[in-house]
Coordinates of C-alpha atoms and ligand atoms in Angstrom, one line a residue:
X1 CA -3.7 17.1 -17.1
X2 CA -3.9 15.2 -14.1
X3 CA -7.2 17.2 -13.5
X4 CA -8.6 15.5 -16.6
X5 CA -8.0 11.9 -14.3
X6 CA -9.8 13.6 -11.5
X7 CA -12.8 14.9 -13.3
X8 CA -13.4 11.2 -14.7
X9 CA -13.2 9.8 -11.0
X10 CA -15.6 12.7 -9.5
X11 CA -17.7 11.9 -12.3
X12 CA -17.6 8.1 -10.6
X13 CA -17.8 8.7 -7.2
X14 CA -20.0 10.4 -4.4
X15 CA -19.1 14.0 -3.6
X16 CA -18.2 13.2 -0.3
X17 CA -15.9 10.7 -1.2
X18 CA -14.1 12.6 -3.7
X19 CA -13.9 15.7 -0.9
X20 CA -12.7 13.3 1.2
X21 CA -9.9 11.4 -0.4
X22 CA -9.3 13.3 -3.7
X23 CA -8.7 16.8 -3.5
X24 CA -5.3 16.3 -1.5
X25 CA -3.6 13.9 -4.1
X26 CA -0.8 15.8 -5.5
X27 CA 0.9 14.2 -8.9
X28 CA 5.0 14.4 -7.5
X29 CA 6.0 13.9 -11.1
X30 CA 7.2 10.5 -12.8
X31 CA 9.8 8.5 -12.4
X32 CA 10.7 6.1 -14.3
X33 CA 7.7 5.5 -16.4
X34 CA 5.6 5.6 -13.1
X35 CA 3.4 8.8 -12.0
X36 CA 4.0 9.1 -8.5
X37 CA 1.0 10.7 -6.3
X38 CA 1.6 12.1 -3.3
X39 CA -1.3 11.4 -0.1
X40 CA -1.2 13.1 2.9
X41 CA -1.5 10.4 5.4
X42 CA -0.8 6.7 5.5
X43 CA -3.8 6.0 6.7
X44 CA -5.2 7.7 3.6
X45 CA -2.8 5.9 0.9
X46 CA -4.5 2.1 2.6
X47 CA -7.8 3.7 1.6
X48 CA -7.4 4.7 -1.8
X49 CA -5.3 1.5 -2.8
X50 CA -7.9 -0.6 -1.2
X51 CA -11.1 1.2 -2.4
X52 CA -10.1 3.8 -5.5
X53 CA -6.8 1.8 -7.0
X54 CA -9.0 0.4 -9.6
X55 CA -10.9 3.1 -10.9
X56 CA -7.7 5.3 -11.0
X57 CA -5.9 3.2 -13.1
X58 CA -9.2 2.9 -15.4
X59 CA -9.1 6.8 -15.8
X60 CA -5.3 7.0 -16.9
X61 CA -6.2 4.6 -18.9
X62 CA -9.4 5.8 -20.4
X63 CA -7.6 9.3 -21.1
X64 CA -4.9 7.3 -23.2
X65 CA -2.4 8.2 -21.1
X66 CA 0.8 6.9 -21.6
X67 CA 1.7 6.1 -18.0
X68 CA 0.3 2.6 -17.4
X69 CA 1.2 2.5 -13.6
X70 CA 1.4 4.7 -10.5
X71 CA 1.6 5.0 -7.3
X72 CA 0.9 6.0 -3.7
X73 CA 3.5 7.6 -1.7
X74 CA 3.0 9.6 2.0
X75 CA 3.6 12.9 1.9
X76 CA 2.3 14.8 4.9
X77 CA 1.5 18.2 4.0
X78 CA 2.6 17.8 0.4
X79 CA 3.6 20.9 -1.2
X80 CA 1.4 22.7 -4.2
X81 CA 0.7 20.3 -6.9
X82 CA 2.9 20.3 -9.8
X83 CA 2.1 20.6 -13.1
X84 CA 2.7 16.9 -14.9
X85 CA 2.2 16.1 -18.5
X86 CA 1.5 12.7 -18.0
X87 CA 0.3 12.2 -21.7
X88 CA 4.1 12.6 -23.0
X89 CA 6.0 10.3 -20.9
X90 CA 7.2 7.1 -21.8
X91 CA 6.6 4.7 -24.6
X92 CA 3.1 2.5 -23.8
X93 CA 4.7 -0.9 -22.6
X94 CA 3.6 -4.1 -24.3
X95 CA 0.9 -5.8 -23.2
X96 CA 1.7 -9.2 -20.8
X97 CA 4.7 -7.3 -19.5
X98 CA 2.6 -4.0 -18.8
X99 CA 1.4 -5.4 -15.6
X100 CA 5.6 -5.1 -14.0
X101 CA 6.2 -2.0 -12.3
X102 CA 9.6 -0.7 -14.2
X103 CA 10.9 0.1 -11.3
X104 CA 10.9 -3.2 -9.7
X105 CA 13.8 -4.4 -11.5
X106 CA 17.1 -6.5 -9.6
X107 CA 19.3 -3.3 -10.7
X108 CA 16.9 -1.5 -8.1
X109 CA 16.4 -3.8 -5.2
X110 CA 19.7 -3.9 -2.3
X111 CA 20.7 -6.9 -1.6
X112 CA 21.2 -7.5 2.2
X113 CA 21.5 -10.3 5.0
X114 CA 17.7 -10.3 5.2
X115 CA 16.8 -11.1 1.8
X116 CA 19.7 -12.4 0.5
X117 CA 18.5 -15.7 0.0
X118 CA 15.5 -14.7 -1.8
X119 CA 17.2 -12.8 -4.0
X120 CA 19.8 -15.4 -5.3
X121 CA 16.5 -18.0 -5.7
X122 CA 15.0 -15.3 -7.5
X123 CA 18.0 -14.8 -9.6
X124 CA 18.2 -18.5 -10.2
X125 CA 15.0 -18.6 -11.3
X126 CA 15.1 -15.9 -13.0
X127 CA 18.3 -17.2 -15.2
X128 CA 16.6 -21.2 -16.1
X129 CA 12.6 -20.6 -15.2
X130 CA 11.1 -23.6 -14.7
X131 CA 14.5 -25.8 -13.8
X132 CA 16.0 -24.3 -10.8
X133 CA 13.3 -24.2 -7.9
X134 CA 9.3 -24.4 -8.4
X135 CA 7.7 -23.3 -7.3
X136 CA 9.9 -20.6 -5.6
X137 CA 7.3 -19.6 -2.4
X138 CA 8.6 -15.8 -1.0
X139 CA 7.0 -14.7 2.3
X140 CA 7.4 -11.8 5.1
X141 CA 5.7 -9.0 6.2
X142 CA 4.7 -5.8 4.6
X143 CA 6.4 -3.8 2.7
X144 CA 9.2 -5.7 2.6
X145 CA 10.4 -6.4 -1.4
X146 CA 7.9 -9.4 -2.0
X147 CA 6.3 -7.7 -4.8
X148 CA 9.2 -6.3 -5.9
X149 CA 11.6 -9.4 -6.5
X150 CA 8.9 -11.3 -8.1
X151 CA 8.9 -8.6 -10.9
X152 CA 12.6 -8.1 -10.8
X153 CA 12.2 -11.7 -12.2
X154 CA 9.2 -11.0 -14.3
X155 CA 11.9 -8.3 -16.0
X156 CA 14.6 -10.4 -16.2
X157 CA 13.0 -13.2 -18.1
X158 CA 11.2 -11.4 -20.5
X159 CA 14.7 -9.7 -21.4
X160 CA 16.5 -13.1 -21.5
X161 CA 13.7 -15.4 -23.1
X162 CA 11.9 -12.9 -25.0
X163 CA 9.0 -15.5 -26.6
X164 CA 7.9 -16.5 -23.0
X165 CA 4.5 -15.4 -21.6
X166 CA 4.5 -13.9 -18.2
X167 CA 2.0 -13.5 -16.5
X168 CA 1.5 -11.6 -13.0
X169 CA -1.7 -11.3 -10.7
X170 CA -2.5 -10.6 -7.5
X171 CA -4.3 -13.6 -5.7
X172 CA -7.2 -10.8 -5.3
X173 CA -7.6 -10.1 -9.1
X174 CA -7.2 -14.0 -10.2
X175 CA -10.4 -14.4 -7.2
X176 CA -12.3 -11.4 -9.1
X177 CA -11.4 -13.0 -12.3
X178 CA -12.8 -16.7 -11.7
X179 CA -16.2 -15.1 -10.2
X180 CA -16.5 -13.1 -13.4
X181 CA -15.7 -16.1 -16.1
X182 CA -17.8 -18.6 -13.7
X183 CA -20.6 -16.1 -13.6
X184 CA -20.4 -15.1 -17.4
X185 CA -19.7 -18.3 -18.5
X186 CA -16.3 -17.9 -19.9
X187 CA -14.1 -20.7 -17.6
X188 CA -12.7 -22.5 -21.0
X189 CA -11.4 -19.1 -21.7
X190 CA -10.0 -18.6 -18.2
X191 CA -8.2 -21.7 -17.7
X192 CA -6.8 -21.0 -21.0
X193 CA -5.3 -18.1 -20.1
X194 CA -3.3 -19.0 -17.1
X195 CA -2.4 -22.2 -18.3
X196 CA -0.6 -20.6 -21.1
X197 CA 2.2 -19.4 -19.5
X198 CA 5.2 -19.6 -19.1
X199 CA 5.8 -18.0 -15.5
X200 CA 3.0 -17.3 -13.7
X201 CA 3.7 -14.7 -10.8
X202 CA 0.5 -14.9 -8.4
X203 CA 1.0 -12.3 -5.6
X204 CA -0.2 -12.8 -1.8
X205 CA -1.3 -15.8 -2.5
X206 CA -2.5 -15.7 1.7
X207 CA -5.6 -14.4 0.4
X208 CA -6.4 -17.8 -1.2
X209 CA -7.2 -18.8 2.6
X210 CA -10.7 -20.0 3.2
X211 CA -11.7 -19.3 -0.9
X212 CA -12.7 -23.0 -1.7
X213 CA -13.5 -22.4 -5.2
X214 CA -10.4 -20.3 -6.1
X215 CA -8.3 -22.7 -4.2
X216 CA -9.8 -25.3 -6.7
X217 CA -9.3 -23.7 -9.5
X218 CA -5.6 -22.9 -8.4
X219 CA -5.0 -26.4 -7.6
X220 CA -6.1 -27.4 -11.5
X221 CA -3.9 -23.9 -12.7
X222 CA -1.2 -24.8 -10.7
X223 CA -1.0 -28.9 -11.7
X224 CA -1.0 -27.9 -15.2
X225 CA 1.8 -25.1 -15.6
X226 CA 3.7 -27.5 -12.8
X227 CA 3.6 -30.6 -15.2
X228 CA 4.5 -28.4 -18.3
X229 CA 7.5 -27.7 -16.2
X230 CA 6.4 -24.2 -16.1
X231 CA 7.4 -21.4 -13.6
X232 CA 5.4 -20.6 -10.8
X233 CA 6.6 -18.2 -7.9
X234 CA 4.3 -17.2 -5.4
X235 CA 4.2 -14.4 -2.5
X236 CA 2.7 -14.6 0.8
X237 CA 3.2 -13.0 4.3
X238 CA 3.4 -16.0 5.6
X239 CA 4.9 -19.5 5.1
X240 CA 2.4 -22.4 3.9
X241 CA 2.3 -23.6 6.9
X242 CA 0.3 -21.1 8.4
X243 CA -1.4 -20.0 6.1
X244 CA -5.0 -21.6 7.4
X245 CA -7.9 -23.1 5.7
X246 CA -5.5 -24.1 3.1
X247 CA -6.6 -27.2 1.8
X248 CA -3.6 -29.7 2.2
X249 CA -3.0 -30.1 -1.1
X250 CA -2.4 -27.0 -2.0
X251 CA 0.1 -26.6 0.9
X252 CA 2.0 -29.7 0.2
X253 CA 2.6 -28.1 -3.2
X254 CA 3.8 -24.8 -2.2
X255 CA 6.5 -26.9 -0.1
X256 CA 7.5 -28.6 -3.5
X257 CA 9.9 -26.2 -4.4
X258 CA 11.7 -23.9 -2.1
X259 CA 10.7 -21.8 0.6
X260 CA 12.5 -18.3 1.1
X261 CA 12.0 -15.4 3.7
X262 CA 12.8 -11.8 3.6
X263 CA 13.3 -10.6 6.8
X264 CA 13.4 -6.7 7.6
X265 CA 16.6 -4.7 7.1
X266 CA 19.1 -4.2 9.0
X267 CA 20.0 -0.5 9.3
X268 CA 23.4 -0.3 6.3
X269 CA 20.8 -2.1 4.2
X270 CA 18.4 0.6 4.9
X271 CA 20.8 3.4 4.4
X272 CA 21.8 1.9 1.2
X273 CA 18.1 1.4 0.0
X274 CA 17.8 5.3 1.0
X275 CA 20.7 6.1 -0.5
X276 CA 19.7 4.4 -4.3
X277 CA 16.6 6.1 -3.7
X278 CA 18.0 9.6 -3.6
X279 CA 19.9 9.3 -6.4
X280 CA 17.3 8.3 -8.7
X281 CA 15.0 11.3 -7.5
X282 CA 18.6 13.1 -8.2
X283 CA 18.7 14.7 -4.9
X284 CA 22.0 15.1 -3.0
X285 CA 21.3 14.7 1.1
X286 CA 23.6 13.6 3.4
X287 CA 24.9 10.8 5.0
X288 CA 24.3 11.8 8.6
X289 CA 20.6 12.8 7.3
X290 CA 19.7 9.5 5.3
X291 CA 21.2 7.9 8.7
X292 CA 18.5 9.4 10.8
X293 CA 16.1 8.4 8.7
X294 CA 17.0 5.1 8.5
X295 CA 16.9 4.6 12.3
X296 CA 13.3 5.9 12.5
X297 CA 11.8 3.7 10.5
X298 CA 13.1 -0.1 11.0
X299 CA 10.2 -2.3 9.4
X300 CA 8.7 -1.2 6.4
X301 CA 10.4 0.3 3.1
X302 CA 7.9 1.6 1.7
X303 CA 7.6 3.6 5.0
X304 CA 11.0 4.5 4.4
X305 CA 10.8 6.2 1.3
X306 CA 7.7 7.8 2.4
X307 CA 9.7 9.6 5.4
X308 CA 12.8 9.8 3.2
X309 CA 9.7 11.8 0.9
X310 CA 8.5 13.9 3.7
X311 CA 11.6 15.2 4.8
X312 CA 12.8 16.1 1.3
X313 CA 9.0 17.9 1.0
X314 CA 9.7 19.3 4.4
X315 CA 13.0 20.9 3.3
X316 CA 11.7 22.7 0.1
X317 CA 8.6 24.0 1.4
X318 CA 10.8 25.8 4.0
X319 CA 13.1 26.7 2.2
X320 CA 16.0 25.1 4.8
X321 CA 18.9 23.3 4.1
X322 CA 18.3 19.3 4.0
X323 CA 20.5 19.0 7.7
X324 CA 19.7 16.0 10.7
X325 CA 18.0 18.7 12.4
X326 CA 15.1 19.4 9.9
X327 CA 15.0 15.9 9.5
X328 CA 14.1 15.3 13.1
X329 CA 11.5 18.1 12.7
X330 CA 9.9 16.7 9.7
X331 CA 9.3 13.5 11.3
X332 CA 8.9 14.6 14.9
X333 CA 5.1 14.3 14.9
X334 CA 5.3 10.5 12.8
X335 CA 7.6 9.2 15.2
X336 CA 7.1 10.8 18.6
X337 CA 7.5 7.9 21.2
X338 CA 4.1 6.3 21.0
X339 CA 2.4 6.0 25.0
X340 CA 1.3 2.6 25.8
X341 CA -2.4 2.0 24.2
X342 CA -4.8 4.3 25.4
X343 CA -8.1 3.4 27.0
X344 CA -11.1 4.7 23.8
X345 CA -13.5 5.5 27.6
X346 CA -10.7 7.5 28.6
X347 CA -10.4 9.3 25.9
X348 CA -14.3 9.8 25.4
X349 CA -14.3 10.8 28.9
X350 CA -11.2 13.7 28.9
X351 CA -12.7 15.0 26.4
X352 CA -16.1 15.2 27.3
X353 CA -14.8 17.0 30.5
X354 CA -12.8 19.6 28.4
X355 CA -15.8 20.9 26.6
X356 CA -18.1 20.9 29.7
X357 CA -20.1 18.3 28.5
X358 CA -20.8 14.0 29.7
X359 CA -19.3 11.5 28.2
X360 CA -23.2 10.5 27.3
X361 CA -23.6 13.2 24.9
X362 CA -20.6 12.4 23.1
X363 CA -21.3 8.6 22.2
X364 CA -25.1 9.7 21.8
X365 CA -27.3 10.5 19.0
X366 CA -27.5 14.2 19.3
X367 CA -26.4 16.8 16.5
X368 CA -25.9 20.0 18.4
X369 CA -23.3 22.6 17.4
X370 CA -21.7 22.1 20.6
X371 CA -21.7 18.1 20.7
X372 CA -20.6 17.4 17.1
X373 CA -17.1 18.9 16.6
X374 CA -16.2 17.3 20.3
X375 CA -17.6 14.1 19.2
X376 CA -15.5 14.2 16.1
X377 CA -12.7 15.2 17.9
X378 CA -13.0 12.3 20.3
X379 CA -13.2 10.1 17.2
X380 CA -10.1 11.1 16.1
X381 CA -8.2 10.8 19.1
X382 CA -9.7 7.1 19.4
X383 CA -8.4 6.4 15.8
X384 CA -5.1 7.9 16.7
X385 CA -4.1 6.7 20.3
X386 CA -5.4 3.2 20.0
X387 CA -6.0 0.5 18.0
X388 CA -9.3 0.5 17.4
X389 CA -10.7 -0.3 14.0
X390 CA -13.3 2.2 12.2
X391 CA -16.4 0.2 12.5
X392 CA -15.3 -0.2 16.4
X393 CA -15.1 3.6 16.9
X394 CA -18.5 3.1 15.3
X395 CA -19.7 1.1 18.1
X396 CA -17.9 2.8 21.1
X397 CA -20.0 6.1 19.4
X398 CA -23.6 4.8 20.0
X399 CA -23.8 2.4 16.7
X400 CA -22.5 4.5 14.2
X401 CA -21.8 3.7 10.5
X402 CA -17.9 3.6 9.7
X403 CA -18.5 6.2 6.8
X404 CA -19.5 8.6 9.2
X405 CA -16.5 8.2 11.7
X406 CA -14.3 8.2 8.5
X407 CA -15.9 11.5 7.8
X408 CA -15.4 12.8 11.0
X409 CA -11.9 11.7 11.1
X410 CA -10.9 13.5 7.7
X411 CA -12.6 16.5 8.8
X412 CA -10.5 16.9 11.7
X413 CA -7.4 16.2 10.0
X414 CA -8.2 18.9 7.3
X415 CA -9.0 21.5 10.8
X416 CA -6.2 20.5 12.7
X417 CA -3.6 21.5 9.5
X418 CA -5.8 25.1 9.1
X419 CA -6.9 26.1 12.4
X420 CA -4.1 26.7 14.9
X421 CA -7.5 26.3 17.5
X422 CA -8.2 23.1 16.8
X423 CA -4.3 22.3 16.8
X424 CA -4.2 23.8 20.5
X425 CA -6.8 21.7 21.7
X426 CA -5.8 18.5 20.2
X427 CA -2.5 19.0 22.0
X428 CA -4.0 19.7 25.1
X429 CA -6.1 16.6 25.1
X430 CA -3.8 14.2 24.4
X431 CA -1.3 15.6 26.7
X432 CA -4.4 15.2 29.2
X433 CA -5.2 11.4 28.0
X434 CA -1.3 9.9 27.9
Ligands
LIG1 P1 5.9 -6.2 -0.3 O1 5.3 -6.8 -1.6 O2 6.7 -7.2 0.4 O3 4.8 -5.7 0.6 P2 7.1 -4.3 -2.0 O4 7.8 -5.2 -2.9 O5 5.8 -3.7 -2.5 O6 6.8 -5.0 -0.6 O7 8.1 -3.2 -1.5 C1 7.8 -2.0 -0.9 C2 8.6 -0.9 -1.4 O8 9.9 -1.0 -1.0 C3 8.7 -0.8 -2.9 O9 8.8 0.5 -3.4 C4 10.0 -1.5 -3.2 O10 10.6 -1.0 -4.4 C5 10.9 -1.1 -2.0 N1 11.9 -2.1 -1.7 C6 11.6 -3.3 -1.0 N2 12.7 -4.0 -0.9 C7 13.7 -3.3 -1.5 C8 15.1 -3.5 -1.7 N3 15.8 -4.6 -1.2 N4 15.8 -2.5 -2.3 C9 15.2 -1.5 -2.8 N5 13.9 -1.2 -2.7 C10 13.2 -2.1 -2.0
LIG2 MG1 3.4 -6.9 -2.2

């Protein structure tokens, strides 16, 4: 079934983007009213989220199936796909809560020292919207249980005060929204909308910055749920402060209400969001394994559950025992001590040199046999060992477009998991760069 989603995004898409980023999504199954895909890198999940989240959504949707939501988990290497009936699954939700991932409930989220505070505003907001803070203005980095709390309160109101409207949206969509009604003439009927709720939930409200005419709108959205005594939370990555190009009224409001940070975990509060994790997916690991895991990765959950993922995925498709040991192994090549930040010319030139060719032909225009697969190779190493942004790999290569270096990128990927060659020599090149 999930090849009847795929067929209606190939039927959307170029060829060479659907090669590229479709055909190693694997449906993991669903849980708890969410189909879970798996992508093989992290780098790849970004991608699809930013560019594809859209239209996938529009295709479950289109093929009236009854999972509204999904999403995108790392899975390195993820095993064969499995079969998913995602047209039998769970009950359709209704309509203004449909936009909550069920998942993000306070029942799921751990409470710890870093976000304890936000989690008791949220809770007392949660209990008497509108009369405890507001707005309630949640900020810290990625991946960090922004999103999550704010629908853990979207959840709880709508079971508490039932006739309330709720109304979540990311600060992107609200922006895509106001172009659309300004340019099809429909403002009365957007204003309406938002200012008809009861608790509006508006999501990374940093990308507001330096959007005049959303901030405008906002500002009017914001004065009239705010004199209604209405509920407003909002997330950001950052406090108000520094969020720049905000104009100053704006900012002063955020600061009305209260101002709460989650910080990352510490490592028990990892282990115990591990821990809740595994027993929903109803898998039995160990202590000393979820440990391990929780000490590699320190500042992102959803980077935890994607290595808690991978090692789970590791486990079965070897047919091992779950033990520390295949744990390290699963994660070896994600967390092998990173060197210090590699020179891109060094790397352009080691490589050159191991193919018997100068560094010239590599960053220039020429499409011999010989020259491409090095040059693609060098690409990759760039995007791997440094910092350096696709469209500046596309300079450092002679001007090229950041499609193309994607391209080359993903094509290397898919040779170095099938061709023990091209494995051997990526080794031997970075061992020669670091
Ligand atoms: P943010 O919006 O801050 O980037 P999210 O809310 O999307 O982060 O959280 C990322 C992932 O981590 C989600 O899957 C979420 O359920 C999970 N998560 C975050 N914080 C917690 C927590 N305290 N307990 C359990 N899961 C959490
Ligand atoms: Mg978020």
């Amino acid at each position: 079934v999930w090849q009847h989603v795929l067929e209606h995004i190939r039927r959307n898409i170029t060829e060479v983007e659907y090669h590229t980023w479709f055909e190693r999504i694997r449906p993991l199954g669903i849980r708890e009213g969410v189909l879970e895909l798996a992508v093989p890198t992290s780098f790849a999940l970004d991608w699809i989220k930013r560019h594809y989240a859209p239209l996938i959504q529009e295709a479950l949707g289109l093929l009236g199936a009854q999972v509204p939501r999904f999403e995108l988990l790392v899975v390195p290497g993820a095993a064969q796909p499995v079969q998913v009936d995602i047209f039998q699954a769970v009950p359709q939700a209704d309509q203004g809560k449909s936009k909550l991932n069920p998942k993000y409930t306070f029942e799921n989220f751990v409470v710890g020292p870093n976000n304890n505070l936000a989690h008791a505003a949220a809770v007392a907001v949660a209990e008497s919207p509108g009369k405890a803070y507001n707005p309630l203005f949640i900020y810290g980095g990625v991946g960090l249980g922004k999103t999550h709390l704010m629908h853990a309160v979207g959840h709880s109101v709508a079971k508490r005060f039932p006739s309330l409207k709720i109304e979540y949206v990311s600060t992107e969509t609200f922006t895509n929204e106001l172009i659309n009604a300004i340019r099809e003439d429909r403002m009365a009927e957007f204003r309406e909308r938002y200012r008809s709720v009861d608790l509006l939930l508006v999501d990374d409200i940093q990308f507001i910055a330096g959007k005049e005419r959303t901030q405008e709108e906002f500002f009017h959205t914001f004065n009239a749920l705010f004199e209604a005594h209405k509920q407003i939370i909002l997330s950001s990555d950052r406090p108000p402060k520094d969020i720049l190009t905000l104009e100053a009224r704006l900012r002063s409001r955020f600061e009305w209400g209260l101002i709460t940070d989650i910080q990352p975990p510490d490592l028990e509060t990892r282990i115990a969001i591990l821990k809740m994790n595994a027993e929903q997916r109803g898998l039995r690991i160990g202590e000393d394994v979820l440990e391990y895991i929780a000490r590699q990765v320190t500042s992102n959950i959803r980077e935890l559950e994607g290595a808690l993922m991978r090692v789970v995925a590791y486990a079965s498709l070897n047919g091992v025992e779950l033990t520390r040991q295949v744990a390290a192994k699963a994660l070896s090549d994600i967390f092998a001590p990173r060197e210090v930040e590699v020179d891109p010319q060094e790397i352009v030139r080691v490589v050159a040199e191991h193919f018997g060719l100068r560094p010239e032909d590599l960053v220039g225009g020429g499409r011999r046999k010989e020259v491409v697969l090095p040059r693609q190779m060098a690409m990759f190493l760039v995007r791997e060992l440094t910092r350096a942004s696709l469209p500046e790999i596309g300079q450092l290569f002679g001007g090229r477009d950041h499609t193309t270096v994607l391209y080359a990128i993903q094509k290397v990927q898919e040779l170095s998991e099938s061709d023990r060659e091209v494995q051997a020599i990526l080794r031997t090149l970075k061992e020669k760069v670091g």
